[in-house]
XYZ file of C-alpha atoms in Angstrom:
526
model
C 49.389 13.801 -31.754
C 50.581 10.501 -30.326
C 51.574 12.167 -27.061
C 48.207 13.963 -26.911
C 46.321 10.684 -27.438
C 48.399 9.020 -24.745
C 47.614 11.865 -22.356
C 43.884 11.559 -23.047
C 43.999 7.801 -22.535
C 45.931 8.247 -19.304
C 43.448 10.844 -18.065
C 40.471 8.568 -18.777
C 42.098 5.600 -17.050
C 43.087 7.755 -14.098
C 39.569 9.142 -13.823
C 38.055 5.645 -13.878
C 40.574 4.474 -11.289
C 39.798 7.363 -8.990
C 36.029 7.197 -9.405
C 35.672 3.423 -9.259
C 34.826 3.438 -5.546
C 32.751 6.616 -5.704
C 29.379 6.258 -4.027
C 27.816 8.583 -6.590
C 29.003 6.416 -9.479
C 27.617 3.297 -7.795
C 24.329 5.142 -7.299
C 24.323 6.019 -11.016
C 24.822 2.371 -11.980
C 21.955 1.218 -9.748
C 19.772 4.040 -11.097
C 20.386 2.994 -14.722
C 19.879 -0.701 -13.943
C 16.508 -0.046 -12.302
C 15.545 2.324 -15.128
C 16.124 -0.238 -17.879
C 14.646 -3.121 -15.896
C 11.417 -1.228 -15.312
C 11.276 0.096 -18.853
C 11.277 -3.521 -20.000
C 8.745 -4.326 -17.277
C 6.261 -1.690 -18.445
C 6.955 -1.330 -22.162
C 4.955 -4.533 -22.692
C 1.886 -3.204 -20.840
C 0.236 -1.549 -23.881
C 1.757 -3.992 -26.389
C 0.884 -7.435 -25.060
C -2.942 -7.166 -24.684
C -3.354 -5.805 -28.203
C -0.722 -8.131 -29.705
C -2.221 -11.268 -28.115
C -5.713 -10.229 -29.217
C -4.441 -9.841 -32.777
C -2.705 -13.236 -32.679
C -5.818 -14.960 -31.338
C -7.989 -13.222 -33.920
C -5.713 -14.323 -36.756
C -5.568 -17.877 -35.388
C -9.375 -18.177 -35.160
C -11.162 -20.225 -37.890
C -11.440 -18.244 -41.116
C -13.836 -20.467 -43.027
C -16.382 -17.681 -42.832
C -14.106 -15.437 -44.834
C -16.457 -15.440 -47.811
C -19.190 -13.999 -45.672
C -17.058 -11.117 -44.486
C -17.051 -9.626 -47.947
C -20.808 -10.033 -48.538
C -23.188 -10.242 -45.601
C -26.091 -12.698 -45.525
C -29.678 -11.518 -45.326
C -30.847 -9.770 -42.234
C -32.435 -12.923 -40.807
C -28.953 -14.140 -39.867
C -27.310 -13.188 -36.570
C -24.446 -10.749 -37.084
C -21.212 -10.801 -35.060
C -18.129 -8.621 -35.179
C -14.495 -9.438 -35.862
C -11.904 -6.703 -35.263
C -8.537 -6.313 -36.940
C -6.149 -4.325 -34.749
C -3.653 -4.209 -37.575
C -5.602 -1.670 -39.623
C -8.225 -0.609 -37.049
C -11.061 -2.205 -39.055
C -14.229 -4.005 -37.995
C -15.622 -6.876 -40.083
C -19.038 -8.502 -39.815
C -19.849 -12.161 -40.211
C -22.960 -14.217 -39.576
C -23.476 -17.104 -37.243
C -24.841 -19.255 -40.117
C -22.938 -22.530 -40.425
C -21.439 -22.352 -43.896
C -20.615 -26.061 -43.987
C -24.090 -27.330 -43.145
C -26.088 -24.709 -45.036
C -24.119 -23.651 -48.101
C -25.801 -20.769 -49.837
C -24.690 -19.514 -53.255
C -24.432 -15.806 -53.661
C -27.296 -14.355 -55.638
C -26.492 -11.663 -58.160
C -28.756 -9.257 -56.333
C -26.713 -9.732 -53.166
C -23.430 -9.257 -54.955
C -24.623 -5.958 -56.392
C -26.469 -4.772 -53.290
C -25.667 -1.256 -52.126
C -23.213 -0.853 -49.299
C -24.729 -0.950 -45.790
C -24.796 2.049 -43.503
C -21.510 3.033 -41.830
C -22.612 1.610 -38.482
C -22.906 -1.912 -39.896
C -20.491 -1.763 -42.797
C -17.589 -4.071 -43.269
C -15.267 -1.303 -42.108
C -17.121 0.561 -39.417
C -14.100 2.071 -37.678
C -14.108 5.551 -39.159
C -12.728 7.238 -36.047
C -9.527 5.213 -35.827
C -10.354 3.902 -32.344
C -9.735 0.389 -31.101
C -13.301 -0.240 -29.943
C -13.428 -3.994 -29.538
C -16.794 -5.751 -29.490
C -15.630 -9.344 -28.977
C -16.696 -9.330 -25.341
C -15.983 -12.955 -24.474
C -12.638 -12.920 -26.240
C -11.648 -9.803 -24.291
C -12.617 -11.501 -21.029
C -10.416 -14.453 -21.945
C -7.556 -12.049 -22.698
C -7.773 -10.828 -19.084
C -6.590 -14.205 -17.847
C -3.899 -14.768 -20.480
C -2.437 -11.280 -20.111
C -2.618 -11.475 -16.328
C -0.726 -14.767 -16.197
C 1.940 -13.510 -18.613
C 2.472 -10.316 -16.624
C 2.549 -12.249 -13.341
C 5.140 -14.764 -14.576
C 8.009 -12.290 -14.202
C 7.132 -11.428 -10.624
C 6.495 -15.078 -9.739
C 9.918 -16.191 -10.989
C 11.529 -13.201 -9.281
C 9.697 -14.153 -6.100
C 11.141 -17.668 -6.232
C 14.648 -16.453 -7.103
C 15.039 -13.752 -4.439
C 15.577 -16.088 -1.447
C 18.647 -17.474 -3.208
C 20.065 -14.159 -4.466
C 20.035 -12.489 -1.036
C 22.288 -15.009 0.747
C 24.393 -15.320 -2.425
C 25.316 -11.633 -2.259
C 26.508 -12.174 1.318
C 28.932 -14.848 0.079
C 30.278 -13.413 -3.185
C 29.440 -9.706 -2.957
C 27.113 -7.527 -5.008
C 29.142 -7.021 -8.199
C 28.759 -10.447 -9.845
C 24.966 -10.744 -9.274
C 24.541 -7.192 -10.564
C 26.350 -7.986 -13.818
C 24.520 -11.312 -14.159
C 21.257 -9.393 -13.946
C 22.324 -7.260 -16.907
C 23.207 -10.315 -19.022
C 19.884 -12.041 -18.313
C 17.886 -8.877 -18.964
C 19.616 -8.425 -22.326
C 18.700 -11.986 -23.357
C 15.102 -11.471 -22.235
C 14.845 -8.240 -24.248
C 16.029 -9.977 -27.425
C 13.494 -12.766 -26.869
C 10.690 -10.216 -26.508
C 11.723 -8.573 -29.764
C 11.494 -11.707 -31.889
C 8.944 -13.914 -30.085
C 5.773 -14.536 -32.060
C 3.960 -16.993 -29.803
C 2.426 -16.795 -26.360
C 4.790 -19.505 -25.082
C 7.957 -17.623 -26.082
C 6.604 -14.353 -24.695
C 5.823 -16.139 -21.431
C 9.364 -17.556 -21.329
C 10.908 -14.134 -22.027
C 8.842 -12.537 -19.266
C 9.809 -15.301 -16.812
C 13.490 -14.997 -17.698
C 13.307 -11.290 -16.972
C 12.290 -12.189 -13.421
C 15.661 -13.858 -12.789
C 17.558 -10.834 -14.102
C 15.429 -8.402 -12.106
C 16.054 -10.371 -8.923
C 19.805 -10.115 -9.408
C 19.754 -6.397 -10.265
C 17.325 -5.164 -7.612
C 18.609 -7.192 -4.637
C 22.284 -6.553 -5.424
C 21.653 -2.894 -6.285
C 19.740 -2.033 -3.122
C 22.153 -3.996 -0.956
C 25.091 -2.203 -2.536
C 23.555 1.193 -1.811
C 22.765 0.258 1.789
C 26.346 -0.889 2.328
C 28.025 2.261 0.954
C 25.529 4.784 2.377
C 25.785 4.000 6.074
C 24.048 7.074 7.487
C 20.282 6.618 7.706
C 19.385 9.981 6.197
C 21.931 9.652 3.370
C 20.727 6.131 2.705
C 17.140 7.328 2.445
C 18.138 10.033 -0.031
C 20.202 7.582 -2.116
C 17.447 4.968 -2.222
C 14.974 7.720 -3.144
C 17.186 8.654 -6.107
C 17.538 5.001 -7.137
C 13.774 4.558 -6.949
C 13.609 7.587 -9.234
C 15.243 5.364 -11.862
C 12.514 2.814 -11.264
C 9.933 5.596 -11.571
C 11.421 6.895 -14.813
C 11.344 3.377 -16.248
C 7.700 3.055 -15.289
C 7.070 6.553 -16.689
C 8.764 6.083 -20.051
C 7.869 2.425 -20.642
C 4.126 2.456 -21.444
C 4.003 5.519 -23.739
C 7.280 4.527 -25.399
C 5.968 1.013 -26.033
C 2.525 2.080 -27.239
C 3.799 4.757 -29.641
C 6.549 2.541 -31.085
C 4.156 -0.406 -31.425
C 1.486 1.683 -33.123
C 3.771 3.460 -35.593
C 6.827 1.175 -36.014
C 5.998 -2.338 -34.820
C 6.505 -4.728 -31.923
C 10.217 -5.395 -32.446
C 11.534 -1.811 -32.434
C 11.067 -0.840 -28.752
C 12.780 -3.996 -27.518
C 15.779 -3.560 -29.829
C 16.257 -0.004 -28.542
C 16.159 -1.306 -24.961
C 18.711 -3.972 -25.858
C 21.148 -1.324 -27.110
C 20.723 0.709 -23.907
C 21.281 -2.435 -21.856
C 24.609 -3.059 -23.605
C 25.767 0.439 -22.639
C 24.777 -0.198 -19.025
C 26.670 -3.498 -19.052
C 29.807 -1.775 -20.326
C 29.599 0.760 -17.480
C 29.216 -2.028 -14.919
C 32.154 -3.880 -16.437
C 34.495 -0.891 -16.090
C 33.377 0.294 -12.658
C 32.241 -2.718 -10.645
C 34.790 -5.255 -11.962
C 32.337 -8.162 -11.631
C 35.094 -10.789 -11.861
C 36.066 -10.068 -8.245
C 34.498 -12.029 -5.398
C 34.054 -9.734 -2.397
C 32.148 -11.478 0.414
C 30.800 -9.562 3.410
C 33.190 -9.230 6.351
C 30.595 -10.570 8.808
C 27.941 -13.248 8.587
C 24.475 -11.853 8.013
C 21.303 -12.748 9.860
C 19.624 -15.838 8.337
C 16.788 -15.123 5.940
C 14.222 -17.057 7.991
C 15.111 -15.068 11.104
C 14.512 -11.825 9.258
C 11.207 -13.124 7.913
C 10.014 -13.783 11.473
C 10.631 -10.190 12.527
C 7.144 -8.598 12.778
C 8.424 -5.104 11.981
C 10.113 -6.288 8.788
C 6.888 -8.097 7.862
C 4.824 -4.924 8.321
C 7.232 -2.950 6.130
C 7.194 -5.725 3.519
C 3.391 -5.877 3.640
C 3.164 -2.156 2.938
C 5.364 -2.554 -0.140
C 3.358 -5.578 -1.310
C -0.177 -4.230 -0.991
C 0.659 -0.735 -2.235
C 2.233 -2.083 -5.430
C -0.508 -4.683 -5.865
C -2.847 -1.847 -6.819
C -0.848 -0.719 -9.837
C -0.037 -4.365 -10.630
C -3.749 -5.111 -10.997
C -4.237 -2.011 -13.137
C -1.528 -2.935 -15.663
C -3.256 -5.926 -17.319
C -6.880 -5.051 -16.516
C -7.045 -1.315 -17.251
C -6.141 -1.510 -20.995
C -8.750 -4.234 -21.538
C -11.384 -2.303 -19.564
C -10.560 0.788 -21.613
C -10.985 -1.184 -24.853
C -14.380 -2.366 -23.631
C -15.704 0.985 -22.429
C -13.747 3.873 -23.995
C -12.766 2.747 -27.511
C -9.237 4.280 -27.291
C -6.488 4.290 -29.878
C -3.684 1.796 -29.269
C -1.199 4.489 -28.265
C -3.668 5.755 -25.648
C -3.513 2.439 -23.799
C 0.016 3.278 -22.667
C -0.491 7.023 -22.304
C -3.152 6.314 -19.659
C -0.368 5.274 -17.267
C 1.627 8.500 -17.663
C -0.033 10.320 -14.705
C 0.813 7.432 -12.366
C 4.391 7.307 -13.597
C 4.985 11.059 -13.310
C 3.478 11.212 -9.824
C 5.540 8.193 -8.706
C 8.678 9.991 -9.834
C 7.599 13.102 -7.931
C 6.648 11.120 -4.843
C 9.903 9.187 -4.565
C 12.004 12.345 -4.915
C 9.990 14.414 -2.450
C 9.541 11.780 0.234
C 13.020 10.306 -0.140
C 14.017 13.430 1.813
C 10.832 14.364 3.672
C 10.028 10.895 4.988
C 13.050 10.991 7.297
C 11.864 14.295 8.775
C 8.132 13.603 9.099
C 8.523 9.972 10.134
C 8.637 7.119 7.652
C 5.804 5.281 9.424
C 3.498 8.293 8.976
C 4.522 8.752 5.356
C 3.746 5.108 4.628
C 0.427 5.219 6.507
C -0.779 8.238 4.527
C 0.457 6.636 1.313
C -1.483 3.418 1.925
C -4.697 5.368 2.580
C -4.177 7.448 -0.555
C -3.521 4.339 -2.675
C -6.793 2.800 -1.508
C -8.859 5.924 -2.135
C -7.333 6.511 -5.588
C -7.883 2.891 -6.644
C -11.544 3.150 -5.637
C -11.917 6.180 -7.931
C -10.474 4.548 -11.090
C -13.717 2.800 -12.238
C -15.579 6.116 -11.987
C -13.761 7.411 -15.080
C -15.904 7.723 -18.222
C -13.057 8.512 -20.639
C -9.274 8.632 -20.711
C -9.270 12.116 -19.177
C -11.188 10.835 -16.178
C -8.277 8.488 -15.421
C -5.772 11.308 -14.953
C -6.516 12.214 -11.333
C -6.994 8.662 -9.928
C -3.872 7.379 -11.658
C -1.905 10.398 -10.463
C -2.998 9.650 -6.898
C -2.048 5.971 -7.201
C 1.464 6.736 -8.442
C 2.119 9.497 -5.915
C 0.950 7.341 -3.008
C 3.036 4.336 -4.061
C 6.032 6.679 -4.298
C 5.379 7.691 -0.684
C 5.262 4.059 0.460
C 8.307 2.825 -1.479
C 10.549 5.763 -0.555
C 9.654 5.224 3.113
C 9.745 1.447 3.412
C 12.883 0.695 1.394
C 15.164 2.710 3.737
C 13.313 1.387 6.783
C 14.290 -2.165 5.809
C 17.979 -1.286 6.117
C 17.249 0.677 9.306
C 15.524 -2.333 10.912
C 18.475 -4.585 10.097
C 20.891 -2.081 11.633
C 18.696 -1.757 14.707
C 17.650 -5.352 15.320
C 20.032 -7.631 13.381
C 23.497 -7.827 11.783
C 24.187 -4.966 9.361
C 24.379 -7.111 6.219
C 21.726 -6.082 3.733
C 21.453 -8.682 0.960
C 18.839 -10.820 2.678
C 16.627 -7.993 3.932
C 16.437 -6.411 0.486
C 15.667 -9.844 -0.904
C 12.646 -9.785 1.431
C 11.728 -6.287 0.225
C 11.958 -7.480 -3.367
C 9.908 -10.570 -2.511
C 7.195 -8.261 -1.148
C 7.357 -6.138 -4.280
C 7.130 -9.252 -6.452
C 4.245 -10.748 -4.489
C 2.269 -7.638 -5.335
C 3.144 -7.934 -9.018
C 2.595 -11.716 -9.045
C -0.712 -11.923 -7.182
C -1.978 -8.680 -8.695
C -2.072 -9.584 -12.402
C -2.772 -13.327 -11.981
C -5.590 -12.966 -9.454
C -6.695 -9.640 -10.888
C -7.261 -11.048 -14.380
C -9.428 -13.877 -13.058
C -11.381 -11.581 -10.711
C -11.974 -9.021 -13.459
C -13.308 -11.790 -15.666
C -15.608 -13.132 -12.941
C -17.029 -10.047 -11.232
C -15.805 -7.156 -13.361
C -13.151 -4.475 -13.270
C -14.985 -2.092 -10.859
C -15.384 -4.826 -8.241
C -11.694 -5.714 -8.592
C -10.679 -2.123 -7.877
C -13.013 -2.005 -4.882
C -11.415 -5.102 -3.338
C -7.807 -3.942 -3.595
C -8.723 -0.391 -2.509
C -10.358 -1.645 0.682
C -7.387 -3.958 1.414
C -4.954 -1.030 1.211
C -7.096 1.133 3.497
C -7.431 -1.647 6.097
C -3.677 -2.348 6.099
C -2.673 1.299 6.583
C -3.052 1.449 10.432
C -0.424 -1.288 10.852
C 2.238 1.212 9.775
C 1.819 2.881 13.175
C 3.814 0.029 14.742
C 6.880 1.201 12.794
C 6.830 4.509 14.671
C 9.428 3.440 17.249
C 10.552 -0.177 16.760
C 12.566 -1.574 19.697
C 16.160 -2.776 19.320
C 17.043 -6.371 20.105
C 18.536 -6.886 23.561
C 21.968 -7.935 22.331
C 21.982 -5.019 19.893
C 20.990 -2.594 22.626
C 23.834 -3.841 24.817
C 26.289 -2.900 22.085
C 24.607 0.443 21.557
C 24.768 1.331 25.246
C 28.352 0.197 25.780
C 30.098 3.418 26.690
C 33.517 1.779 26.426
C 33.010 0.887 22.791
C 35.941 2.231 20.793
C 34.181 2.240 17.460
C 32.893 5.302 15.700
C 29.172 5.943 15.926
C 26.532 7.033 13.519
C 23.082 8.189 14.513
C 19.783 6.699 13.402
C 16.742 8.761 14.285
C 13.059 7.960 13.852
C 10.656 10.484 15.328
C 11.790 11.119 18.924
C 13.899 7.983 19.381
C 17.623 8.089 18.703
C 20.138 5.228 18.612
C 23.905 5.200 18.226
C 25.281 2.479 16.000
C 28.823 1.178 15.870
C 30.807 1.550 12.712
C 34.204 -0.064 12.400
C 35.130 1.507 9.091
C 35.596 4.986 7.772
C 32.791 6.468 5.731
C 33.749 6.588 2.083
C 33.967 9.907 0.387
C 31.329 10.905 -2.103
C 34.109 11.636 -4.433
């Protein structure tokens, strides 16, 4: 048995040694990292609005508690207090109990129970129909700021992570992202105040910056062919899509039937498994700087073609970013859904995003990534405009499906184009350009919830959807400029040098083809 165990151990070590540099294994690691990061990103979407409302309701003055059991005469003005814990609605009066104390008369104490529509517990259908209108409007702002904090911190962190990966490689930032995400998940599980939840969400932004920038840069560096890179990034974005798909329904169901802590503890366990895989494969203790100095971040940010691609990512994702905090609250105001339905409403968008990234990760290269992005931006705008037309949760299926599918088209087109533009117009070092892509993504998720919550409070949810829908439609024509971007003069001189001894790889967009130098052998998929 000892010899058999030794053989098994040897086989496992040999397999890890052989597969450590496999591009497919690196793709798997990036896929899992994006999956868990976006599960944590979206699992809070159905939990936080309801949880904060419950906390605020419990923290409100309770000196009218005596009146909740026995209502005052009908001359008083009745108001409603809702308990999300047991789906019950309580009625109080606006009479000031301190200034006008009123002893309970025996006839009141023995009065028959009111009709079901005005009873102490009016919620006989099990819905979460909230009547505290002003309190719900205030929740728009609080939830929006909390959701935006992650993207804001990630936005501020990205400009540092991109150049850092050029100096020390992708492995260490990738593993640091796992460690920070694990800490953030534990904080979410046990935080019971708005301040701690805000801190946990902000801390997640630092971890997401490390994981997404290092992960995308790593894929761009190992998949050097443009078509292969597009396919690989499409698969990695599938991990993002699956996280977005699983997060809201997973969070809402676990919160409704188990509690707030359970979904975050499960995510923490999955994160530990991902960290162990990174530790064995990536060896994050090694510092592996890039062999050549990358283009400065500011230079890349001045490139108009990179800015157009980044703008597409930003405005497309801003639509779903505005939906995340505002849609559950609008549903609670207008549709009286159950708590688990608040997360299920996002399932069509998540499924269609997964479909879109897989289909157009391959098709976008053939049909033209500029055209794919242009159509996607138009479809995002039209779908967003249709969301407020829904009268119930079933009416949200088609608009949300369109939003997710269109964003999948844009992301699977623009992420590969960022690496393509760097190859074509700058030095082929990818950390900084994917930091810009992540900045664009984060600007959408920072401006969306923060501005969206305030706008929804001021002019209403339908007007908010109209604004972002029109912005997406107006931005779409700019994608035409990405049809055939020119190479920089110094880059073109290298491309046209017939005496160049380096191998070449072809990058094709529409009818324009370029030959790029490559001074290293392409790694085997195995």
